[in-house]
Amino acid sequence: MCGIVGYTGPREAYPIILKGLKRLEYRGYDSSGVALLNADLKVYKKKGKVAELEESVVGKDVHAFTGIGHTRWATHGEPSDRNAHPHRSKSGNLAMIHNGIIENYASIKQDLQKKGYEFKSDTDTEVLLNFIEDIKENNNCTTEQALRIALKRVVGAYCVLLIDKDDPETIIAARKGSPLVIGIGKGEHFLASDASPIIEYTKEVVYVNDYEIAIVKPDELILKNLGNEKQTPFIQKLDMELAAIEKGGYDHFMLKEIFDQPGSIFDCLRGRLNADAGTITMSGVENHLPSLINAQRIVMVACGTSWHAGLLAEYLFEDICRIPVEVEYASEFRYRNPVINKGDVIIAISQSGETADTLVALENAKEKGAFIFGVVNAVGSSIARMSNAGAYTHAGPEIGVASTKAFTGQLAVLAMMAFKIGYAKGTIDEKRYQHLLTELWNIPDKVAQILEDTSNIQAIAEKYKDAADFLYLGRGYNFPVALEGALKLKEISYIHAEGYPAAEMKHGPIALVDENLPVVFVATKDKYYEKIVSNVQEIKARKGKVIAVATEGDTVIPGMADDVMYVPDADEALAPLLSVIPLQLLSYYIGIAKGLDVDKPRNLAKSVTVE
Ligand code: G6P
């Protein structure tokens, strides 16, 4: 939520910042801006996407060797030029960008207003900035000291970058709850919300921790805690290539990421799953096997698409490991005083590893003694670092706002965990274990098969793109897939869509069915197949339009459905890894047919770092 970039060094700052903002647009894109520091402090900002800022800045003076930039997802104040970051302090000497929310901004604002401060924007950021300036003036202290004093008084989450006209080579940064990476170059430093704006310049990075302040100059990086004690920066090497964050010839990141899936699922299995030897190697699981096997309960904690992966994991772990599972929305779990007992295992699922609700829910649970296992995509992210153990999904950077390859990566990791734990526990026998391993190993090839020809799905998208509503139905392992299909459609095409357990539709949604309602059935061959055939008939009897995801070779469902998207056969526990692919494509092609920006759908952001 909001992307931030900073640069200080011998190069022109503006092009580096602009390029970085474009890479971070997935975090928010309702307005953007830059502050450039030379002899003078210049601020340019604009409502809309980064391209609009770029256009508005053409011909203006952008010469500077130090600067900061921001792409916004609005929290306080509507998207507009004046609410865009960076904000300037009353004197005009300080400029700041901010990712997060200052919860007690209203009382600070009132105090400042009593002192005569006037505000140009509706943002909490401008309040924090003037609070810093006020402290600086009253205490006759440095900007860094004033920032430290201010941060001790604020409640909320932040990553801020602050520049001061009187100190033209320095960027002061601080974080609590919102991510910050600093790239270390030769005589230059790069700051960003994630590593994507940095990797083409350097692979050496420092992930700043909560409650740390960084004083960044071209030749120097000083890290301190809020108590003003110096901290030793922990320099890590980035394991990421530039190509991984580029479109690679595809029109959109979303399409690229859908087509990445044979490779990204394989990357997730590689080095872990050996179907011939019948082994799964996952050090995070092996090192904590007793806690996992003896778990009294597993609680899946996640948001959005990752929550759907958690729901699927409930089916997997209960079926295969015979461990009771609950699936929790992180935003509810963190506030409702949940019962957490010794012996509970929390599995945190997150692509970004930065989702604020998930992070805080886990911190609360950890304090109560729960064991946290992180299933995370972004290496080095906050959730990965705070987990007691974990397994990365290795899907590579996911940039399209709607999650695709991270989801299938999550399913692959969770499946391997369930198989390994179930086998060690003795709740699945050798034969089933071997069968599941071979089935999982074959998934990447089967995904590639689905992707060989998508023309049928494009035609279906064209046919139904003007529908006002969609219903998605599935049973068993395919029910979470129905939820995920509906979510993808809402996110990308702005068409109202609901996912439901196929049998439950008789308790309400069936009233919506008429000749205008497309109903997507996730109806692959599994133990519920006969039941879902009956549900399809119930919809047809009411003249609904049926679009089915069916198993290749099936003749019954295709005989009843108006349109069919085929997937290869697979064990029902793994079928979601296949059945979700046509649904991702369907939403993508409907979004394209409607002329929408599928990579940056309105109002959404990829990494939700506010609650
Ligand atoms: C946002 C994104 C979703 C994602 C959800 C959870 O809503 O748009 O794609 O599923 O956050 O994010 P996480 O990074 O924790 O998986």
XYZ file of C-alpha atoms and ligand atoms in Angstrom, residues 303-306 349-353 355 358 401-403 410 491 605-606 608, ligand 1:
35
model
C -6.219 -12.369 3.666
C -7.598 -12.292 0.122
C -6.393 -14.933 -2.281
C -4.023 -16.264 0.373
C -0.045 -17.507 4.282
C 1.018 -14.374 2.456
C 2.407 -13.491 -0.938
C 3.932 -10.171 0.099
C 4.761 -11.095 3.674
C -0.039 -7.564 4.866
C -1.760 -10.803 8.907
C -2.307 -6.873 -8.495
C -4.518 -9.965 -8.783
C -2.624 -12.910 -7.359
C 1.002 -21.542 -1.874
C -10.887 -7.718 -9.040
C -3.335 -2.472 -4.123
C -1.207 -5.544 -4.067
C -2.119 -3.996 1.914
C -4.396 -7.793 -1.527
C -4.007 -8.318 -2.890
C -4.418 -9.779 -3.009
C -3.818 -10.601 -1.883
C -4.160 -10.004 -0.508
C -3.342 -10.656 0.582
O -5.771 -7.742 -1.420
O -4.612 -7.549 -3.911
O -3.979 -10.293 -4.248
O -4.312 -11.910 -1.947
O -3.837 -8.614 -0.489
O -1.989 -10.356 0.394
P -0.775 -11.248 0.821
O 0.425 -10.518 0.285
O -0.775 -11.284 2.330
O -0.938 -12.582 0.235
